[in-house]
mmCIF file of C-alpha atoms and ligand atoms in Angstrom:
data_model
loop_
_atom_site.group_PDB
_atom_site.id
_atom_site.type_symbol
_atom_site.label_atom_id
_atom_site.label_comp_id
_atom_site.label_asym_id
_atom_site.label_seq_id
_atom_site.Cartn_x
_atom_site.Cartn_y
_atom_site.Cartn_z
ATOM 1 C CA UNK E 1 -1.859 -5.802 -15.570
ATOM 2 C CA UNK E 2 0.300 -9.313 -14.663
ATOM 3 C CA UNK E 3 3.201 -8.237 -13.821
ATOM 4 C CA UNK E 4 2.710 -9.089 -10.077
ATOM 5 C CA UNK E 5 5.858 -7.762 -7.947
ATOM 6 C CA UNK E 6 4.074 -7.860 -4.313
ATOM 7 C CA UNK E 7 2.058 -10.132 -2.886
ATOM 8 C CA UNK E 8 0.174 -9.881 0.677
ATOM 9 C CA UNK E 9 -1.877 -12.970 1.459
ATOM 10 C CA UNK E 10 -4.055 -12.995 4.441
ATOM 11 C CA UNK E 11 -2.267 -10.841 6.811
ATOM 12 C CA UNK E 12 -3.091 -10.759 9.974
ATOM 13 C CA UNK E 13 -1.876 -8.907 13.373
ATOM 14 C CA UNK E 14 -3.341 -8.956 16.749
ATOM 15 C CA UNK E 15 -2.415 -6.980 19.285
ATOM 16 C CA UNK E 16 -3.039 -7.143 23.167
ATOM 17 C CA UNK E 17 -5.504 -4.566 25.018
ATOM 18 C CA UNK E 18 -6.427 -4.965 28.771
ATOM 19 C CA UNK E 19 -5.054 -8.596 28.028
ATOM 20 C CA UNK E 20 -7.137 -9.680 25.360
ATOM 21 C CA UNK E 21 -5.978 -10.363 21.736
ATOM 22 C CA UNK E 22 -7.885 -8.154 19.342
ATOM 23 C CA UNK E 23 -7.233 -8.414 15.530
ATOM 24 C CA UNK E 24 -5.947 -4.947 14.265
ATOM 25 C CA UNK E 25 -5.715 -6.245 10.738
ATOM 26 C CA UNK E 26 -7.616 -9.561 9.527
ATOM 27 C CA UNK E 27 -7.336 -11.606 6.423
ATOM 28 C CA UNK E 28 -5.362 -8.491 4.359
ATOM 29 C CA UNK E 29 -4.543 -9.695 0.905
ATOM 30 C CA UNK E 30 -3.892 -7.677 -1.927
ATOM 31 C CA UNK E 31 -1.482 -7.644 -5.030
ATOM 32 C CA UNK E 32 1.095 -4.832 -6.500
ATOM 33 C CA UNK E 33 1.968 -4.618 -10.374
ATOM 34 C CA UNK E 34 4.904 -2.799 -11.369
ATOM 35 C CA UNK E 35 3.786 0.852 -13.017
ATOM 36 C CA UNK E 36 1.163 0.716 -10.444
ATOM 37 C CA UNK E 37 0.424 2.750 -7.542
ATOM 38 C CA UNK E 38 -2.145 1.414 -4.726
ATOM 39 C CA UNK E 39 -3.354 3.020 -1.295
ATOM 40 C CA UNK E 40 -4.814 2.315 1.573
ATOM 41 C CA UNK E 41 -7.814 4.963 2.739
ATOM 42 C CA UNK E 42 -9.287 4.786 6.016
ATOM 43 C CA UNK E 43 -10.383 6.588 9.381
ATOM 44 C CA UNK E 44 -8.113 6.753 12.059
ATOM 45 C CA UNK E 45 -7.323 3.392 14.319
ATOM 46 C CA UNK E 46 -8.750 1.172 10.539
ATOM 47 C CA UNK E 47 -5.041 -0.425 10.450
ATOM 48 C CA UNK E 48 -3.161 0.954 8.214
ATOM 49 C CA UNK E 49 -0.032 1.574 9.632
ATOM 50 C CA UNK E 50 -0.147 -2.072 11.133
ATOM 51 C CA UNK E 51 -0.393 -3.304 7.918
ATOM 52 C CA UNK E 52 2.494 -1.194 6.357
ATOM 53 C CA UNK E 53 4.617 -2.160 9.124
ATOM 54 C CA UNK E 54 3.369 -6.355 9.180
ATOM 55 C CA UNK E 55 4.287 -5.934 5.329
ATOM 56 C CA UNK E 56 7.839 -3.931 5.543
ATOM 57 C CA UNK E 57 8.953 -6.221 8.236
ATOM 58 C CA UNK E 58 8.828 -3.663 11.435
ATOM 59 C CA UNK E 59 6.400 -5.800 12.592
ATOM 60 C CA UNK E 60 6.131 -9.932 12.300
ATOM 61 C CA UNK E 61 2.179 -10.693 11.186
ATOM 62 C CA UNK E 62 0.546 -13.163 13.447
ATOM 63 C CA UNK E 63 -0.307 -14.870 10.631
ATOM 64 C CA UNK E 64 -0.613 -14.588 6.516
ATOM 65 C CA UNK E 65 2.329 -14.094 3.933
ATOM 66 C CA UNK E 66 4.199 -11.325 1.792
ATOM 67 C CA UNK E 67 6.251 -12.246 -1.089
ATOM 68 C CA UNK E 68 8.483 -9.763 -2.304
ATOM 69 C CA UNK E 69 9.504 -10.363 -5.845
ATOM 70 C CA UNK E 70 9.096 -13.890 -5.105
ATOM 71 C CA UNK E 71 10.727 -14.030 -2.154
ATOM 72 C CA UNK E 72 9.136 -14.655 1.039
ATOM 73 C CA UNK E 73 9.455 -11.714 3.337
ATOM 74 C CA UNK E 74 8.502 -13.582 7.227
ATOM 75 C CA UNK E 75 11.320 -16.576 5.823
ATOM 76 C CA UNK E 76 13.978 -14.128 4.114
ATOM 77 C CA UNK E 77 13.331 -11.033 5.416
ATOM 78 C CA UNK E 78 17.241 -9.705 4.576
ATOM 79 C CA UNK E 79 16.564 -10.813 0.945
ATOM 80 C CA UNK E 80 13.481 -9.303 0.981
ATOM 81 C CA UNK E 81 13.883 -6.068 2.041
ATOM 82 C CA UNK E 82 16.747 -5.551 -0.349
ATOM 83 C CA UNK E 83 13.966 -5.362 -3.123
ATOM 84 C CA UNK E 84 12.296 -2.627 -0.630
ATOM 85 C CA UNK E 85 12.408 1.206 -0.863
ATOM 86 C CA UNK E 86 11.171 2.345 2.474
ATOM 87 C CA UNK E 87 10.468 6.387 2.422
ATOM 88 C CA UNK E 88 8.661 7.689 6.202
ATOM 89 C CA UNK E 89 9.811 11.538 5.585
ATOM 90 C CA UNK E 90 9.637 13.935 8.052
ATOM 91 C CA UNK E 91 12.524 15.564 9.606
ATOM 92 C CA UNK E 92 14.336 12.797 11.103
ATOM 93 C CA UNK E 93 16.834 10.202 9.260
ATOM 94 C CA UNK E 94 19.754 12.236 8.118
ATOM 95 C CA UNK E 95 23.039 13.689 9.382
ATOM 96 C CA UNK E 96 22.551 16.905 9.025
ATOM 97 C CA UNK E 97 26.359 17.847 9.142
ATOM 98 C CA UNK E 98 26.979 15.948 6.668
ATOM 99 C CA UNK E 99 26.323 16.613 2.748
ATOM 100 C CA UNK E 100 23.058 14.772 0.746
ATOM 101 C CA UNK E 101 25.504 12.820 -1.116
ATOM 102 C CA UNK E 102 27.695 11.679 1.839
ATOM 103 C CA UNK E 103 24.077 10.546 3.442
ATOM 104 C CA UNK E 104 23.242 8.977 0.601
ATOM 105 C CA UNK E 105 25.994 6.894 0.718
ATOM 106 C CA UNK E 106 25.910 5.904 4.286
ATOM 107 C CA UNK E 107 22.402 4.936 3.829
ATOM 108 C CA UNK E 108 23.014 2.981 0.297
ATOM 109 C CA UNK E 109 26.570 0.982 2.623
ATOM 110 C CA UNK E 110 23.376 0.333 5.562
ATOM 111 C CA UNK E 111 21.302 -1.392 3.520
ATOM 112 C CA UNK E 112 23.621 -3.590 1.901
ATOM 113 C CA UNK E 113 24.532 -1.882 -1.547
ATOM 114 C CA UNK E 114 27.659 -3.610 -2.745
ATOM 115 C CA UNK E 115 30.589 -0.953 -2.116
ATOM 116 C CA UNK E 116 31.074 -0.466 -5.946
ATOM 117 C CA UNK E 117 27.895 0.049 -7.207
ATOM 118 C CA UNK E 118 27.444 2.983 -4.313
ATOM 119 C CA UNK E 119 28.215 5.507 -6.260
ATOM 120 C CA UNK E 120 26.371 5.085 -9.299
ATOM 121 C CA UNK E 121 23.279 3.917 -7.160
ATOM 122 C CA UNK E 122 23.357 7.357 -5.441
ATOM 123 C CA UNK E 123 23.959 9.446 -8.772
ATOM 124 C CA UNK E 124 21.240 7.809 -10.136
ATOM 125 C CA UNK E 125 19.099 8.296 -6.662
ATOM 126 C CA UNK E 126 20.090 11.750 -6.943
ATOM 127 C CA UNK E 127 19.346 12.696 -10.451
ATOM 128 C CA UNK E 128 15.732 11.291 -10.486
ATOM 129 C CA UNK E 129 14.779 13.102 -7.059
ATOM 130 C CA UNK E 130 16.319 16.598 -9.158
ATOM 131 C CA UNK E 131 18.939 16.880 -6.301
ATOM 132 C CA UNK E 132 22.051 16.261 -8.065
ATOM 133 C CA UNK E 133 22.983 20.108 -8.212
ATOM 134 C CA UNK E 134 22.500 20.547 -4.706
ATOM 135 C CA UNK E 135 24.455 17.046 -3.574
ATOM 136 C CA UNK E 136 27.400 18.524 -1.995
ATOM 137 C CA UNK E 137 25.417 21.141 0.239
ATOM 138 C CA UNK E 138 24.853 20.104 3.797
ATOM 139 C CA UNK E 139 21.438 18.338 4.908
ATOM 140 C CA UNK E 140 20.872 21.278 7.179
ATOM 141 C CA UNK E 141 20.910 23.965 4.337
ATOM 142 C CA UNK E 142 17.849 22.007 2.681
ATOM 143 C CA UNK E 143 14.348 23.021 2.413
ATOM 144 C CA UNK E 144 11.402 20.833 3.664
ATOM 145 C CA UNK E 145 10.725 19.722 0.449
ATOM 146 C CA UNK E 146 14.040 18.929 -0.747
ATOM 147 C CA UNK E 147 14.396 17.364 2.620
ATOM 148 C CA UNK E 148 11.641 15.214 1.360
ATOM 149 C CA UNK E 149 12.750 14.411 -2.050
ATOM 150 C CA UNK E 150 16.104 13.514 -0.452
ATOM 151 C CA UNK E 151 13.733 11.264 1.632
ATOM 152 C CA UNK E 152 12.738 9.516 -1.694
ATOM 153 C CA UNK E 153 16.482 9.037 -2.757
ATOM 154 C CA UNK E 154 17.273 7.597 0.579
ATOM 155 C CA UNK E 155 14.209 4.679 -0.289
ATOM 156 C CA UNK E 156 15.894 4.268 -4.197
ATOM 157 C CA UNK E 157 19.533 3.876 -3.644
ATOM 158 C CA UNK E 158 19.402 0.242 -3.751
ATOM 159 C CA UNK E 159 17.337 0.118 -6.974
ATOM 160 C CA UNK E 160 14.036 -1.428 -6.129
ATOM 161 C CA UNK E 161 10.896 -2.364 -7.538
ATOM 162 C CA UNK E 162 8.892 -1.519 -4.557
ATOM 163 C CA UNK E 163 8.642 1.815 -2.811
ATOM 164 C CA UNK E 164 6.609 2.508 0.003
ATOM 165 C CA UNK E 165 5.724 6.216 0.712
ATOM 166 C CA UNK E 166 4.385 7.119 3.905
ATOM 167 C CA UNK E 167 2.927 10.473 3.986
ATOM 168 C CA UNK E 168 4.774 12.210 1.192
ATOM 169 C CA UNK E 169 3.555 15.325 0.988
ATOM 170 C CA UNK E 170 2.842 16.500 4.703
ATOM 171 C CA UNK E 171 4.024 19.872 5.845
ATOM 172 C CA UNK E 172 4.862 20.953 2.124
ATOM 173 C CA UNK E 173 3.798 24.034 0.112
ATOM 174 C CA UNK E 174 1.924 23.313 -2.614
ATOM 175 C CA UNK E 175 4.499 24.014 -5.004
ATOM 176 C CA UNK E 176 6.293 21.200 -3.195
ATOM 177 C CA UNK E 177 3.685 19.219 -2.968
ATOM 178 C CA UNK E 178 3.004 19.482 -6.760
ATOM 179 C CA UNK E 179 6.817 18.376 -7.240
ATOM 180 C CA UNK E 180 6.791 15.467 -5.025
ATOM 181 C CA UNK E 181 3.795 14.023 -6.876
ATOM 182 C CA UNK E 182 5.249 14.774 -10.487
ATOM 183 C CA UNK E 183 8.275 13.007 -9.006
ATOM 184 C CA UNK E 184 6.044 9.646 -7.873
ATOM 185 C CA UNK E 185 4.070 9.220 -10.897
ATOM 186 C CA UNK E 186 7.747 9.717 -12.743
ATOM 187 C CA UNK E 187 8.983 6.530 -10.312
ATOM 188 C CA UNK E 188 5.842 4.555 -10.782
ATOM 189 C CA UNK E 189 6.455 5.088 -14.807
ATOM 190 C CA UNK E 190 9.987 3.211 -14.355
ATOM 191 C CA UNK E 191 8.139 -0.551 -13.466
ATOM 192 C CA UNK E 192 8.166 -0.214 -9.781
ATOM 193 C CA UNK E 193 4.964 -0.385 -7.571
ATOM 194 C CA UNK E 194 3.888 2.198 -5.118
ATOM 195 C CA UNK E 195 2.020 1.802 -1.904
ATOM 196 C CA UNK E 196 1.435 5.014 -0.673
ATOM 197 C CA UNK E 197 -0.288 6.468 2.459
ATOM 198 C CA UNK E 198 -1.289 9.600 2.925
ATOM 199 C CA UNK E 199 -4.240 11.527 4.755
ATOM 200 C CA UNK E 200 -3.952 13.923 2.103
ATOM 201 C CA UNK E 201 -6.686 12.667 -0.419
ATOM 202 C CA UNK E 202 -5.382 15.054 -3.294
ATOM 203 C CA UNK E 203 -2.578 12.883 -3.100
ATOM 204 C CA UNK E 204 -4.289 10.048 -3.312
ATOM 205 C CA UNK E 205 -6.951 11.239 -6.062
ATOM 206 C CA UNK E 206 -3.629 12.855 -8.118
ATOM 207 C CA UNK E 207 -1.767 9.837 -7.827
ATOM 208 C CA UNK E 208 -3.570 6.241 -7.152
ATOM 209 C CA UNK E 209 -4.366 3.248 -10.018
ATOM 210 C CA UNK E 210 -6.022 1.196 -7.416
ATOM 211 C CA UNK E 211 -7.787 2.150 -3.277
ATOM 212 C CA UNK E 212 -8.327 0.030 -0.782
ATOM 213 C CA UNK E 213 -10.784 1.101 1.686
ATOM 214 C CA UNK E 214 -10.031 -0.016 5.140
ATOM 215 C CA UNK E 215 -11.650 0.134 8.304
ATOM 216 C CA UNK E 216 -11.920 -1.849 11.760
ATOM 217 C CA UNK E 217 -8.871 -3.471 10.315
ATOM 218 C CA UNK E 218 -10.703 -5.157 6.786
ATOM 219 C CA UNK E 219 -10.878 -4.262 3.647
ATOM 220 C CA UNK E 220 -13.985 -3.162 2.699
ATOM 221 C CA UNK E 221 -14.056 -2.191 -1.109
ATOM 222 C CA UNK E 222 -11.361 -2.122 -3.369
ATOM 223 C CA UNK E 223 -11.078 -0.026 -7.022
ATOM 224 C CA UNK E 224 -10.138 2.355 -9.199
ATOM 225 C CA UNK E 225 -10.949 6.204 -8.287
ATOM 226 C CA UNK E 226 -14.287 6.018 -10.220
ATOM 227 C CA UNK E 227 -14.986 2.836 -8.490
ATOM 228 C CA UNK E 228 -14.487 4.032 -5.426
ATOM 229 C CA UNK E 229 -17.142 6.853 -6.105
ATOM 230 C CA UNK E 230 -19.471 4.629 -7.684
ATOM 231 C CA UNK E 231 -19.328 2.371 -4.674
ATOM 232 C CA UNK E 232 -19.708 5.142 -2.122
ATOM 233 C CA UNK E 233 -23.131 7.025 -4.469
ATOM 234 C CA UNK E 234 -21.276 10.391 -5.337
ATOM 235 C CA UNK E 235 -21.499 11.837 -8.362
ATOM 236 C CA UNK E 236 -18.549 11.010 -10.640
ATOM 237 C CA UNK E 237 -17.431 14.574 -10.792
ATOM 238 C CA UNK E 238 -17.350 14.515 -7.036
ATOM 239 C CA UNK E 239 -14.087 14.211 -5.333
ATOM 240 C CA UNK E 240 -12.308 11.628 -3.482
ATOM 241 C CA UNK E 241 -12.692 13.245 -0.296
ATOM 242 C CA UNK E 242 -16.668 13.492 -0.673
ATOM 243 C CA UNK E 243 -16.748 9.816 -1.536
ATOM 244 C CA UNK E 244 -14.493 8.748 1.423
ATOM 245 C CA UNK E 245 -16.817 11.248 3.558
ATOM 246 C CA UNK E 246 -20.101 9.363 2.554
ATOM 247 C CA UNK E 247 -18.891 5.956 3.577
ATOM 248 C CA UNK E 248 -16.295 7.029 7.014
ATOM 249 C CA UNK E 249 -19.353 6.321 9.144
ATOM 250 C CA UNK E 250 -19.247 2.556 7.402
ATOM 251 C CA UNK E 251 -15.697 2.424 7.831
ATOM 252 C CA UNK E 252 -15.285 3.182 11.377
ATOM 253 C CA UNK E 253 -17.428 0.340 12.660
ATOM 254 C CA UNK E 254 -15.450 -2.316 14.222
ATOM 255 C CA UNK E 255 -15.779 -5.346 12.089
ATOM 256 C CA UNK E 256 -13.364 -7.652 14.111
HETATM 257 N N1 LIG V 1 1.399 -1.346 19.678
HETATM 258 C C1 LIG V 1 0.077 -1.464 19.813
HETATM 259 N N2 LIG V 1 -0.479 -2.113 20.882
HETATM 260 C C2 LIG V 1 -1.822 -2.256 21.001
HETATM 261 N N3 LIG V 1 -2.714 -1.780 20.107
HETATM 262 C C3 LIG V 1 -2.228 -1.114 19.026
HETATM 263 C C4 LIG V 1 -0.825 -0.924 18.820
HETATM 264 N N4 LIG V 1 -0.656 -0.221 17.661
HETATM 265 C C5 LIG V 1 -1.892 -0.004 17.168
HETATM 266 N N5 LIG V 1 -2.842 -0.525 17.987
HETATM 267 C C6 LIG V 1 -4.302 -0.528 17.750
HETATM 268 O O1 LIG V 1 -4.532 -1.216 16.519
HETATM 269 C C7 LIG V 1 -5.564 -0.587 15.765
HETATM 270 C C8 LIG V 1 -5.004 -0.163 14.391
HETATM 271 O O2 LIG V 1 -4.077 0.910 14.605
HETATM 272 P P1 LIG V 1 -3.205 1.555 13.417
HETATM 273 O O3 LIG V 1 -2.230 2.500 14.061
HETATM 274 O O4 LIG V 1 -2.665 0.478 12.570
HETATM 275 O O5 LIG V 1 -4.318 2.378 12.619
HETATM 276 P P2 LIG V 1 -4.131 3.509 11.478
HETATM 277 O O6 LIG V 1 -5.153 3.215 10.439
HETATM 278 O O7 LIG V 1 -2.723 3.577 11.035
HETATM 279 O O8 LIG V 1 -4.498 4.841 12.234
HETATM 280 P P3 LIG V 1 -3.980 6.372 11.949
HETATM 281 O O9 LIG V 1 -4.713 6.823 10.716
HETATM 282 O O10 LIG V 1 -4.447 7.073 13.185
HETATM 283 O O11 LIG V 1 -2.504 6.353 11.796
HETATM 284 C C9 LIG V 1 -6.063 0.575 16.630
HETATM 285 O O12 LIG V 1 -7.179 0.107 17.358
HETATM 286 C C10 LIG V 1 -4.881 0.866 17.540
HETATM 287 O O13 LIG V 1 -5.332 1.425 18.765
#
């Protein structure tokens, strides 16, 4: 795979505790291709959600780059984020009163989708998450899990190549769950890139091309599934959660 559409190079964040700088993340490089979807496994406290947010721009790295598409997210960040898809879930982020489509809309106007492609971005938002029959009911009449597929649509209506999923699945049933994943490797399929987080390793086992292992705020292996197994000593029919299991002890030691 070439077709390179992220870039994070040597990302670093530090953070302050009883006044002295500690590095939550150090070093953090990694690449996206488009079709691909990558995540980042680790215990508790490893850094993960510092280095979603010090790549999505919630959060300026104290040092290292991201290129988005080419573009450089710490210099553009406006530019950048345009060719972002940003999907946290949960029950927050939508006026319930209103309708999924009149949401969608809002959202698409927030993040700078030009007025007249609005309505064909959210159409097309709309049919991919399966919602399109269900568009003019109100947010509050929807299920969790078509809360969360709306969720998804929210992160697409301004077409990009990179999505970032946090937690997809949490607080589904699994017939939801089963859906939402059908509906990311369906997304991934299109040419975009995925970076997905989850605690759910099922998820991550049903749906990742590439792991990175992270703890004490480094990455410590990086692979495909099998890889991953290999490098933790499971057998290969073993699953992800017994390989992350045999090397969280390595994990949770500090390295930084
Ligand atoms: N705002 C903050 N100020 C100071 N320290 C922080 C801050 N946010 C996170 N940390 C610390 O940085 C380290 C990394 O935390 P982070 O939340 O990124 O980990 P995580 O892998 O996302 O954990 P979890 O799986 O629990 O969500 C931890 O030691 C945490 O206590």
């Amino acid at each position: 795979m070439t077709n390179t559409i992220f870039k994070a190079d040597n990302i670093t964040r530090d953070y302050k505790d009883k006044k002295k700088l500690f590095h939550a993340i150090k070093n953090i490089s990694f690449e996206l291709h488009a079709g691909e979807v990558i995540s980042f496994v680790g215990p508790n406290g490893a850094g993960k959600t510092t280095l979603i947010k010090s790549i999505s721009n919630y959060l300026v790295p104290t040092s290292g780059q991201v290129e988005v598409e080419g573009v450089d997210l710490i210099k553009y960040p406006r530019k950048a984020r345009k060719k972002m898809g940003i999907v946290f879930g949960g029950d927050r982020g939508f006026y319930y009163g209103a309708t999924a489509r009149e949401n969608l809309e809002f959202f698409a106007r927030v993040v700078g989708v030009k007025e007249r492609n609005i309505k064909s971005g959210v159409q097309e938002a709309l049919k991919t998450v399966n919602l399109v029959d269900v568009a003019e009911k109100k947010v509050s009449a929807y299920s969790k899990g078509m809360l969360q597929r709306l969720h998804i649509a929210r992160g697409l209506v301004n077409h990009p190549k990179i999505l970032m999923l946090d937690e997809p699945t949490a607080g589904l049933d699994i017939e939801s769950v089963i859906s939402i994943r059908q509906l990311v490797k369906r997304i991934a399929s299109e040419k975009r890139g995925i970076i997905l987080t989850s605690h759910n390793m099922s998820d991550i086992e049903s749906l990742a091309d590439r792991i990175f292992l992270i703890g004490g705020g480094m990455i410590h292996f990086e692979g495909s599934i099998q890889e991953v197994k290999k490098f933790a000593g499971v057998e290969n029919n073993a699953s992800l959660a017994d390989a992350y299991l045999a090397v969280a002890d390595q994990l949770k030691r500090r390295q930084v």
